[in-house]
Each structure stands twice: as C-alpha cells, then as structure tokens.
Short mmCIF file of C-alpha atoms and ligand atoms in Angstrom, two decimals:
data_model
loop_
_atom_site.label_atom_id
_atom_site.label_comp_id
_atom_site.label_asym_id
_atom_site.label_seq_id
_atom_site.Cartn_x
_atom_site.Cartn_y
_atom_site.Cartn_z
CA MET A 1 -27.38 75.91 37.10
CA ASN A 2 -30.45 74.82 35.73
CA ALA A 3 -33.77 77.21 35.52
CA THR A 4 -37.65 76.58 34.29
CA ASP A 5 -40.14 78.87 32.49
CA SER A 6 -42.44 77.89 30.86
CA THR A 7 -40.95 77.18 27.12
CA ALA A 8 -37.96 74.57 28.63
CA THR A 9 -38.30 71.70 31.82
CA GLU A 10 -34.69 71.90 31.75
CA VAL A 11 -31.79 74.21 30.76
CA ARG A 12 -28.86 72.16 29.78
CA LYS A 13 -25.79 75.07 30.04
CA GLY A 14 -23.13 74.37 27.43
CA LEU A 15 -25.54 71.48 25.90
CA ASN A 16 -23.80 69.89 28.81
CA GLY A 17 -24.98 66.03 27.71
CA VAL A 18 -27.33 66.69 25.67
CA ILE A 19 -27.60 64.49 22.21
CA VAL A 20 -28.09 66.76 19.68
CA ASP A 21 -28.56 64.37 16.88
CA TYR A 22 -26.09 60.95 15.70
CA THR A 23 -23.36 60.32 13.57
CA ALA A 24 -21.39 57.62 12.01
CA VAL A 25 -17.96 59.46 11.59
CA SER A 26 -17.08 58.99 14.92
CA LYS A 27 -17.75 57.97 18.28
CA VAL A 28 -15.93 59.39 21.82
CA VAL A 29 -16.60 56.48 24.93
CA PRO A 30 -15.47 58.48 27.38
CA GLU A 31 -15.97 55.01 30.36
CA THR A 32 -13.23 53.39 28.17
CA ASN A 33 -11.24 55.90 27.01
CA SER A 34 -12.34 55.52 23.29
CA LEU A 35 -12.16 57.00 20.62
CA THR A 36 -13.04 55.56 17.35
CA TYR A 37 -12.63 56.66 13.14
CA ARG A 38 -16.18 54.98 11.74
CA GLY A 39 -15.04 52.05 13.63
CA TYR A 40 -11.29 52.31 13.77
CA PRO A 41 -9.76 52.77 17.22
CA VAL A 42 -7.31 55.60 16.65
CA GLN A 43 -5.08 54.07 18.54
CA GLU A 44 -4.70 51.07 15.56
CA LEU A 45 -4.98 54.93 12.64
CA VAL A 46 -2.09 55.59 14.48
CA GLU A 47 -0.08 52.77 14.47
CA HIS A 48 -0.63 51.22 10.87
CA CYS A 49 -2.05 54.51 9.01
CA THR A 50 -0.73 57.50 7.41
CA PHE A 51 -3.08 60.95 7.61
CA GLU A 52 -4.26 60.49 4.28
CA ASP A 53 -6.04 57.27 4.99
CA VAL A 54 -7.98 58.70 7.47
CA ALA A 55 -8.96 61.79 5.65
CA TYR A 56 -10.26 59.17 2.96
CA LEU A 57 -11.72 56.88 5.90
CA LEU A 58 -13.14 60.32 7.89
CA TRP A 59 -14.96 61.82 4.50
CA ASN A 60 -15.25 58.39 2.65
CA GLY A 61 -16.51 55.45 5.43
CA GLU A 62 -14.03 53.00 4.55
CA LEU A 63 -9.58 52.73 4.81
CA PRO A 64 -8.67 53.67 0.54
CA THR A 65 -7.33 50.52 -1.08
CA PRO A 66 -3.80 50.99 -3.16
CA GLU A 67 -5.60 52.41 -5.77
CA GLN A 68 -7.89 54.73 -4.65
CA LYS A 69 -4.87 56.29 -2.11
CA GLU A 70 -3.47 56.25 -5.53
CA GLU A 71 -6.49 58.53 -7.02
CA PHE A 72 -6.42 60.77 -3.74
CA GLU A 73 -3.19 61.16 -3.08
CA ARG A 74 -3.16 62.72 -6.44
CA THR A 75 -5.74 65.03 -6.50
CA GLU A 76 -5.01 66.44 -3.46
CA ARG A 77 -2.13 66.95 -4.35
CA SER A 78 -2.64 68.62 -7.55
CA LEU A 79 -5.07 71.26 -5.27
CA ARG A 80 -1.63 73.19 -3.36
CA GLY A 81 -0.63 75.93 -5.02
CA ILE A 82 -2.87 79.06 -4.23
CA PRO A 83 -2.99 81.72 -6.46
CA GLN A 84 -1.05 84.71 -6.17
CA ALA A 85 -4.30 86.67 -5.44
CA LEU A 86 -4.44 84.62 -2.03
CA VAL A 87 -0.24 85.15 -1.54
CA ASP A 88 -1.27 89.13 -1.49
CA LEU A 89 -3.48 89.16 1.24
CA VAL A 90 -2.32 86.88 3.44
CA ASP A 91 0.34 89.20 2.84
CA GLY A 92 -1.92 92.33 3.11
CA LEU A 93 -3.03 91.24 6.49
CA PRO A 94 -1.09 92.75 9.18
CA GLN A 95 1.82 90.71 10.71
CA ASP A 96 0.46 90.97 14.54
CA CYS A 97 -3.41 89.76 14.06
CA HIS A 98 -3.40 86.00 14.44
CA PRO A 99 -2.56 83.08 12.49
CA MET A 100 -6.22 81.95 13.45
CA ASP A 101 -7.60 84.72 11.69
CA VAL A 102 -5.33 84.72 8.79
CA CYS A 103 -6.89 81.07 8.29
CA ARG A 104 -10.10 82.16 8.44
CA THR A 105 -9.93 84.46 6.43
CA ALA A 106 -8.09 82.55 3.21
CA VAL A 107 -10.93 80.26 3.63
CA SER A 108 -13.84 82.79 2.95
CA TRP A 109 -11.59 84.27 0.56
CA ILE A 110 -11.69 80.96 -0.92
CA GLY A 111 -14.58 79.64 -1.41
CA ALA A 112 -15.81 82.97 -2.35
CA HIS A 113 -13.85 81.99 -5.87
CA ASP A 114 -15.06 79.07 -6.28
CA ALA A 115 -17.85 78.80 -8.27
CA GLN A 116 -19.47 75.48 -7.38
CA ALA A 117 -19.57 76.48 -3.62
CA GLY A 118 -22.69 75.91 -3.17
CA ASP A 119 -22.46 72.07 -4.09
CA ARG A 120 -24.46 70.45 -1.09
CA SER A 121 -24.16 67.34 -2.06
CA VAL A 122 -21.89 64.41 0.21
CA ASP A 123 -19.58 64.88 -3.67
CA GLY A 124 -19.58 68.52 -3.52
CA VAL A 125 -18.98 68.98 -0.32
CA ARG A 126 -15.95 66.42 -0.09
CA ARG A 127 -14.63 68.54 -3.20
CA ILE A 128 -14.47 70.69 -0.50
CA GLY A 129 -12.58 70.18 1.83
CA LEU A 130 -10.40 68.36 -0.57
CA ASN A 131 -9.63 71.79 -1.02
CA LEU A 132 -9.46 72.77 1.55
CA LEU A 133 -7.07 70.54 2.37
CA ALA A 134 -4.27 70.70 0.39
CA LYS A 135 -4.61 74.25 0.31
CA LEU A 136 -4.76 75.43 3.95
CA PRO A 137 -1.01 73.44 4.39
CA THR A 138 0.21 76.15 1.87
CA VAL A 139 -1.50 79.62 3.95
CA VAL A 140 -0.81 78.14 6.95
CA ALA A 141 3.26 77.17 5.65
CA TYR A 142 3.51 80.58 4.03
CA ASP A 143 1.70 82.92 7.03
CA MET A 144 4.75 81.45 9.60
CA ARG A 145 7.22 82.44 6.90
CA ARG A 146 6.21 86.28 5.54
CA ARG A 147 6.12 86.88 9.59
CA ARG A 148 9.83 84.98 10.07
CA GLY A 149 10.84 88.13 7.10
CA LEU A 150 11.84 84.44 5.34
CA GLY A 151 9.53 84.33 1.33
CA PHE A 152 7.45 81.67 0.17
CA ILE A 153 8.16 77.78 -1.06
CA ALA A 154 5.21 76.70 -3.31
CA PRO A 155 3.77 73.79 -1.81
CA SER A 156 5.86 69.69 -3.38
CA PRO A 157 4.13 67.94 -5.36
CA ASP A 158 5.92 64.55 -4.48
CA ARG A 159 5.95 64.51 -0.94
CA SER A 160 3.29 63.04 1.64
CA ILE A 161 0.49 66.09 3.39
CA ALA A 162 2.93 65.85 6.43
CA GLU A 163 6.04 66.18 5.03
CA ASN A 164 5.30 68.52 2.00
CA TYR A 165 3.58 71.46 4.81
CA LEU A 166 6.92 69.96 7.28
CA TYR A 167 9.35 70.90 4.08
CA MET A 168 6.56 74.49 3.56
CA ALA A 169 7.50 75.78 6.68
CA PHE A 170 11.42 75.40 6.68
CA GLY A 171 12.33 73.83 3.51
CA ASP A 172 15.14 70.95 3.38
CA GLY A 173 18.57 72.53 4.46
CA GLU A 174 19.86 70.59 6.91
CA GLY A 175 17.97 70.24 10.63
CA SER A 176 14.36 71.12 9.16
CA PRO A 177 11.78 68.24 10.20
CA ALA A 178 10.77 68.09 6.78
CA THR A 179 14.24 66.36 6.55
CA ARG A 180 13.82 63.86 9.64
CA PRO A 181 11.62 61.11 8.93
CA ASP A 182 10.84 60.99 13.21
CA ASP A 183 9.52 64.10 12.91
CA VAL A 184 7.34 63.78 9.75
CA GLU A 185 6.25 61.33 11.74
CA ALA A 186 5.19 62.21 14.93
CA PHE A 187 3.92 65.94 12.78
CA ASP A 188 0.79 63.57 10.65
CA GLN A 189 0.96 61.13 14.49
CA SER A 190 -1.10 64.67 14.90
CA LEU A 191 -3.08 64.92 12.48
CA THR A 192 -4.80 62.03 12.66
CA LEU A 193 -5.41 62.71 16.54
CA TYR A 194 -6.97 66.02 15.45
CA ALA A 195 -7.72 64.85 12.82
CA GLU A 196 -11.69 64.16 13.93
CA HIS A 197 -13.46 64.59 17.83
CA SER A 198 -17.33 64.14 17.39
CA PHE A 199 -19.91 67.03 18.74
CA ASN A 200 -16.95 69.30 20.26
CA ALA A 201 -17.94 73.32 20.16
CA SER A 202 -15.83 73.65 16.62
CA THR A 203 -18.04 70.50 14.22
CA PHE A 204 -21.01 72.00 16.06
CA THR A 205 -19.89 75.38 14.81
CA GLY A 206 -20.15 73.97 11.34
CA ARG A 207 -23.51 72.17 11.34
CA VAL A 208 -25.59 75.05 13.02
CA ILE A 209 -23.97 76.65 9.98
CA ALA A 210 -24.11 73.70 7.12
CA SER A 211 -27.65 73.06 8.46
CA THR A 212 -28.98 76.49 7.67
CA THR A 213 -28.35 75.21 3.96
CA SER A 214 -25.50 77.36 3.46
CA ASP A 215 -22.78 75.95 2.03
CA THR A 216 -19.49 74.22 3.56
CA TYR A 217 -16.12 77.29 2.92
CA SER A 218 -19.20 79.22 5.53
CA ALA A 219 -18.95 76.67 7.94
CA VAL A 220 -15.53 75.95 8.08
CA THR A 221 -15.41 79.38 9.03
CA GLY A 222 -17.08 79.72 11.14
CA ALA A 223 -15.46 76.36 12.40
CA ILE A 224 -12.31 78.20 12.03
CA GLY A 225 -14.04 80.50 14.36
CA ALA A 226 -14.26 78.72 17.12
CA LEU A 227 -11.20 76.95 17.01
CA LYS A 228 -9.40 80.06 17.86
CA GLY A 229 -10.86 79.69 21.62
CA PRO A 230 -8.65 78.94 24.56
CA LEU A 231 -11.77 76.73 26.02
CA HIS A 232 -10.98 74.30 22.17
CA GLY A 233 -8.57 74.36 19.72
CA GLY A 234 -5.86 77.32 21.10
CA ALA A 235 -5.52 75.11 24.29
CA ASN A 236 -1.69 73.36 22.06
CA GLU A 237 -1.21 77.54 22.28
CA ALA A 238 -2.31 78.08 25.41
CA VAL A 239 -0.73 74.64 26.91
CA MET A 240 3.29 75.63 25.41
CA HIS A 241 2.71 79.42 26.80
CA ASN A 242 2.89 77.62 30.02
CA PHE A 243 5.89 75.03 29.92
CA LEU A 244 7.77 78.92 28.97
CA GLU A 245 6.33 80.67 32.46
CA VAL A 246 7.49 77.74 33.80
CA GLY A 247 10.67 77.42 32.45
CA ASP A 248 12.09 74.66 34.68
CA PRO A 249 10.77 71.33 35.59
CA ASP A 250 11.98 71.81 39.01
CA ARG A 251 9.64 74.55 38.66
CA ALA A 252 6.60 72.59 37.34
CA GLU A 253 5.34 71.35 40.67
CA ALA A 254 4.80 74.17 42.76
CA TRP A 255 3.79 76.45 39.63
CA VAL A 256 0.25 73.99 39.76
CA LEU A 257 0.08 73.21 42.45
CA ASP A 258 -0.63 77.39 43.22
CA LYS A 259 -2.85 77.84 40.11
CA ALA A 260 -4.80 75.23 41.51
CA ASP A 261 -5.16 76.83 44.57
CA ARG A 262 -6.39 79.87 43.33
CA LYS A 263 -8.90 77.88 41.14
CA GLU A 264 -6.91 78.43 37.60
CA LYS A 265 -8.02 76.60 34.97
CA ILE A 266 -4.63 74.96 33.30
CA MET A 267 -5.08 75.00 29.54
CA GLY A 268 -4.49 71.54 28.81
CA PHE A 269 -5.99 69.60 31.48
CA GLY A 270 -9.76 67.98 32.24
CA HIS A 271 -12.22 67.23 28.98
CA ARG A 272 -16.00 67.99 28.49
CA VAL A 273 -16.78 64.55 27.71
CA TYR A 274 -12.98 62.62 28.76
CA LYS A 275 -13.15 62.87 32.60
CA ARG A 276 -11.48 59.22 33.16
CA GLY A 277 -8.22 60.82 30.31
CA ASP A 278 -8.31 60.71 27.05
CA SER A 279 -8.28 58.45 24.27
CA ARG A 280 -5.91 60.52 22.26
CA VAL A 281 -3.12 61.67 24.78
CA PRO A 282 -1.20 58.36 25.18
CA SER A 283 -0.33 58.22 21.12
CA MET A 284 0.85 61.59 21.22
CA GLU A 285 2.91 61.27 24.73
CA ALA A 286 4.69 58.62 22.57
CA ALA A 287 5.54 60.82 19.64
CA MET A 288 6.59 63.35 22.43
CA ARG A 289 8.67 61.30 23.64
CA ARG A 290 10.50 60.47 20.73
CA THR A 291 11.12 63.89 19.17
CA ALA A 292 12.22 65.13 22.65
CA ALA A 293 14.95 62.02 22.13
CA ASN A 294 15.90 64.61 18.83
CA HIS A 295 16.00 67.00 20.21
CA ASP A 296 17.30 67.52 24.01
CA GLY A 297 13.72 67.66 24.80
CA ALA A 298 14.61 65.62 28.23
CA LYS A 299 13.36 68.91 29.80
CA TRP A 300 9.49 69.10 28.70
CA VAL A 301 9.38 66.10 29.06
CA GLU A 302 10.65 66.68 32.26
CA MET A 303 7.85 69.49 33.17
CA TYR A 304 5.33 67.10 31.61
CA GLU A 305 5.12 64.44 34.02
CA LYS A 306 6.20 66.75 37.12
CA MET A 307 2.84 69.17 35.89
CA GLN A 308 1.28 66.08 35.86
CA ASP A 309 1.67 64.34 39.10
CA ALA A 310 1.01 67.62 40.39
CA MET A 311 -2.12 67.92 38.40
CA GLU A 312 -2.99 64.68 38.41
CA LYS A 313 -3.00 65.00 42.78
CA ARG A 314 -4.14 67.56 43.78
CA THR A 315 -7.25 68.20 40.89
CA GLY A 316 -7.56 64.57 39.54
CA ILE A 317 -8.02 65.92 37.04
CA LEU A 318 -6.43 64.55 33.61
CA PRO A 319 -4.15 65.85 30.54
CA ASN A 320 -6.07 66.67 27.05
CA LEU A 321 -4.80 66.02 23.55
CA ASP A 322 -3.10 69.15 23.81
CA PHE A 323 -0.66 69.09 26.96
CA PRO A 324 1.74 66.76 24.58
CA ALA A 325 0.61 68.18 21.20
CA GLY A 326 1.79 71.23 22.12
CA PRO A 327 4.97 71.18 23.41
CA THR A 328 5.71 68.53 20.60
CA TYR A 329 5.38 71.43 17.92
CA TYR A 330 7.26 74.02 19.92
CA MET A 331 10.23 70.75 19.80
CA LEU A 332 10.00 70.79 16.14
CA GLY A 333 10.38 74.40 16.08
CA ILE A 334 6.67 75.75 14.95
CA ASP A 335 6.04 78.56 16.16
CA ILE A 336 3.36 79.01 19.10
CA PRO A 337 0.37 81.52 17.20
CA PHE A 338 1.00 77.94 14.47
CA PHE A 339 -0.24 75.32 16.43
CA THR A 340 -3.73 76.24 16.16
CA PRO A 341 -3.51 76.53 12.30
CA ILE A 342 -1.66 73.26 12.86
CA PHE A 343 -5.31 71.55 14.36
CA VAL A 344 -7.37 73.38 11.55
CA ILE A 345 -5.32 71.64 9.17
CA ALA A 346 -6.26 68.56 10.41
CA ARG A 347 -10.24 69.53 11.51
CA VAL A 348 -11.33 70.21 8.45
CA VAL A 349 -11.41 67.14 7.55
CA GLY A 350 -13.59 66.17 10.42
CA TRP A 351 -15.39 69.82 10.01
CA THR A 352 -16.53 69.10 6.17
CA ALA A 353 -17.38 65.18 6.98
CA HIS A 354 -19.91 66.29 9.65
CA ILE A 355 -21.24 68.86 6.98
CA ALA A 356 -21.72 66.54 4.55
CA GLU A 357 -23.10 64.15 7.34
CA GLN A 358 -25.89 67.49 8.40
CA ASN A 359 -26.75 67.97 5.10
CA ALA A 360 -27.63 63.97 4.12
CA ASP A 361 -29.87 64.11 6.33
CA ASN A 362 -31.17 68.01 7.24
CA ALA A 363 -33.47 69.43 10.29
CA LEU A 364 -32.23 73.19 10.75
CA ILE A 365 -30.49 73.82 14.91
CA ARG A 366 -32.62 76.16 16.39
CA PRO A 367 -32.69 75.19 19.68
CA LEU A 368 -35.41 76.93 22.94
CA SER A 369 -33.42 79.41 25.07
CA ALA A 370 -35.48 79.68 28.81
CA TYR A 371 -36.93 84.03 29.20
CA ASN A 372 -35.21 85.38 32.04
CA GLY A 373 -35.30 89.32 31.53
CA GLU A 374 -38.33 91.70 32.39
CA PRO A 375 -41.57 91.03 32.44
CA GLN A 376 -43.18 91.39 29.77
CA ARG A 377 -44.52 95.99 29.42
CA SER A 378 -45.51 98.29 27.73
CA VAL A 379 -44.04 101.13 26.60
CA ASN A 380 -46.61 103.63 27.12
CA ASP A 381 -46.48 102.77 31.10
CA ARG A 382 -43.17 103.97 30.86
CA PRO A 383 -43.13 106.35 34.04
CA ALA A 384 -42.98 110.37 33.12
CA ALA A 385 -39.52 111.82 32.02
N1 COA B 1 -7.70 74.03 35.14
C1 COA B 1 -8.71 73.56 36.05
N2 COA B 1 -9.31 73.18 36.62
C2 COA B 1 -10.27 72.58 35.67
C3 COA B 1 -9.74 72.38 34.87
C4 COA B 1 -8.17 73.02 34.25
N3 COA B 1 -8.18 72.99 32.74
N4 COA B 1 -10.40 71.80 33.84
C5 COA B 1 -11.25 71.35 34.60
N5 COA B 1 -11.89 72.31 35.99
C6 COA B 1 -12.62 72.12 36.88
C7 COA B 1 -13.56 73.55 36.31
O1 COA B 1 -12.48 74.12 36.99
C8 COA B 1 -14.51 72.86 37.53
O2 COA B 1 -14.99 72.97 38.55
P1 COA B 1 -15.32 73.94 40.09
O3 COA B 1 -16.56 72.23 40.36
O4 COA B 1 -13.79 73.38 41.29
O5 COA B 1 -15.93 74.38 39.56
C9 COA B 1 -14.49 71.63 37.40
O6 COA B 1 -13.51 70.59 36.58
C10 COA B 1 -15.22 71.72 36.02
O7 COA B 1 -14.73 72.46 35.20
P2 COA B 1 -15.39 72.61 33.75
O8 COA B 1 -14.97 74.20 33.39
O9 COA B 1 -16.58 73.09 34.29
O10 COA B 1 -15.74 71.61 33.47
P3 COA B 1 -16.61 71.55 31.86
O11 COA B 1 -16.56 70.11 30.87
O12 COA B 1 -17.33 72.19 31.17
O13 COA B 1 -15.11 71.96 30.41
C11 COA B 1 -12.97 72.28 28.92
C12 COA B 1 -14.43 71.07 29.88
C13 COA B 1 -12.16 71.89 28.40
C14 COA B 1 -13.78 73.62 28.86
C15 COA B 1 -12.60 72.57 30.87
O14 COA B 1 -11.74 71.30 30.93
C16 COA B 1 -11.02 73.49 30.31
O15 COA B 1 -11.47 74.90 31.12
N6 COA B 1 -10.45 73.12 29.76
C17 COA B 1 -8.29 74.40 29.64
C18 COA B 1 -9.00 73.88 27.90
C19 COA B 1 -8.06 73.25 27.82
O16 COA B 1 -7.33 72.13 28.15
N7 COA B 1 -9.55 72.70 26.60
C20 COA B 1 -8.60 71.66 25.67
C21 COA B 1 -9.96 70.99 25.39
S1 COA B 1 -9.45 69.39 24.42
#
C-alpha cells in the first residue's frame, strides 16, 4: 500500500518497480521472457558455453578467447585448495546448522585472511570473485560430506568447476555424478542459469554494502544472508520439500489446489519481475528431463508437470528457475540443504560483477522512509507515573 508524508510522496514497498541504477551486467525483459548476460541470451550461453566461459563473460564483458580461457581456468584451478584451518573452522560449526551459515562464515573467514580484501578496484574485486568461485565449491562439498560422516576430498586441478564440485562431493566411484557427462552437463547448466539476474535481492544487498565503500567479502557475506531466505534462493530447497510432501504424481493436483485455495504460497512459482514465465525455466526443465531419464526419475517429472498445470490453471502463476532446479539437484544425489549453497557458488560471479560495477561509479545507497510513528513530543510532557 502506498502512503504519503512530508518527506516522501510515494512509498514503493519492496522497491517494487523502482529503478535504482544502471547496470551493464545483465538485462531482464519480462515482456519477451528474455534474460541476457552482457548481451548474450542465457539460453544460448547454456547451449554453447561452459560455466567458466560465463563467469569470464560476466566479469570481463566478453566471452574468452581460447588463450584467455586457458589462463582463466589455470588460475581458478590453482585457487581451489583451502587451508586446514578453514577445514577445521567448518568442522567446528554444528552439523545441524544450515549449510548457508557455513558458506557465510567461510566467506567471512577467507576475507579476514586476505590482506588485499580492501582492494575495491575492478581487478581487485575480480580477483576476490575468482578466489571465492574457486574455494566455495571446496567448502560446500566438504560440508555435505562431513554431515554424511565422510572425509574431505581435495579439489582436482583437472576438472571443470561443475565436475570438480560433484567429484569433491561424491568422489569418482561407480555411480558418482562426477563420472557421468550428462550429470556434469546438467549441473554446469544450472550454474550458468543461477549465475546472474540483475538487481535481485541478494545482488542489491551486495551493492548496498559495496556502496558504503566496505570490502567485497563483506558485501558477499551480506548477499549470502539475503540469498538464504525462502522468498529468494532458499526456494530451491523448499521446492524439493514440497515434491517429497506430495510424494506421488496422483496427489500433485489436489495438493496444489488445496494450497491455492488456502492462499498459501507455493515455492518455486512466481517472480517479482517475470509475470509471464521465467526465461531460465525451459533450459533448466530440459536439463531436469535429461537427468530424470538417466536416474529413473519419471515420477518427479510427472509431478512437476501436474503441479505446474494445476498452478497455472488455478492461479495463472508460472514456475521460476527453482522449480526445475530442485528436483534436478535431488536426482543428482545432492542433499537438500545444499541446494542454496550451490546457488551461492554460481551467484558469487554475478554478485562480484555487480560489486565491481558499483565501485566503479559509486553512490551511497541510502533511500528515504516515510515516517508513520508518533508525532514529535517532549519527555517533559509525559504524564506523571
Ligand atoms: N504461490 C502462490 N501465490 C503466489 C505465489 C506463489 N509462489 N507467488 C505470488 N503469489 C500471489 C501472491 O499471494 C499475491 O496474491 P494476492 O495479490 O492475491 O495477494 C500475488 O501473487 C502477488 O504476489 P507477491 O508476493 O506480492 O508478488 P511479489 O512480486 O512480491 O513476489 C515472489 C515475488 C518471488 C516473492 C513470490 O512470487 C513468491 O513468494 N514466490 C515463492 C518463492 C519463490 O519461489 N522464490 C524464488 C523466486 S526466483
């Protein structure tokens, strides 16, 4: 609801519809269901490029030449290792805390140990982004293993980011998704789709923190906090809990209609910007279908279709990226609480691309509020006790 007072003519709750700055990183066009990273449609990037290409593109503005790609990958792979002290830090955190808490703490720890954390230049922010892109998969994969009672697997310098993550989480024994090219590809594509999405809540959080001229690790730590919420990144976990609650495709329609009738939100549907469908869904849905074909997952696909149909018929609300991503990660064998940390691994690229952009042309982000509390009064006028 809009309200007025003497300091503001209009309140836009949730900054809905407010344009707060320019960005050259990505463009969302809800009318045409399109999302471009540095001008390239995300659907084309998913088809033709690896997540490494996309990370390079988001940071540098252009896709890499073969030489640039080789150097980029060499540097990223050289940064994947984490010190024993960080492994110990992860081990010291409770097994039942949310893995996003581990991510947040790890980023803060890595920042505290980086003597160049305060370098706010474009190159400095990219270096930090690459450091986090290299190290976060190692942290997240180990966190899942330790909760399963398994030991640390050191990163491999011979694998892509996607394959290496699956390798560090599951090893390379028979049945590991790291050994299946289709699984690696589906996971890689999900990282591309999660990498960037203009001024979403976590990116905006990162930009707000950067705008105070704070350091990049602080901005990323704050962004992780914003991403954790179920209205944002946490939705991919909530989606899978819903699939498990539904349990059987035959119950899917009734489950959705019941929730809709009770006006309950169903995670994985709806979007602040897209009102006619999320442009990332077709690519992720295709990856989900391929994954299901390889993992005896027909049940999840049927459930997906029935829930989607029922939701559209009853409310007209369409799925967002989290809806196909949740079951895909589940079929790959990833434990549900790790779905959002995987989102972090991808989005750290977008966050740092935006932080570099914010730093390059900074204005402190400090909006106004419309006061609706007590009128001014004096402590001397209080009634006697
Ligand atoms: N399930 C059921 N109803 C939904 C819905 C959902 N997932 N998303 C939106 N709606 C309904 C709201 O209840 C509201 O109905 P009303 O006008 O009758 O009150 C209307 O659609 C507008 O929703 P609102 O939450 O105000 O829009 P928004 O632009 O602020 O919401 C989201 C965007 C993403 C927060 C919202 O769609 C949502 O909560 N989705 C579920 C969480 C999720 O999947 N997040 C990941 C986003 S990528």
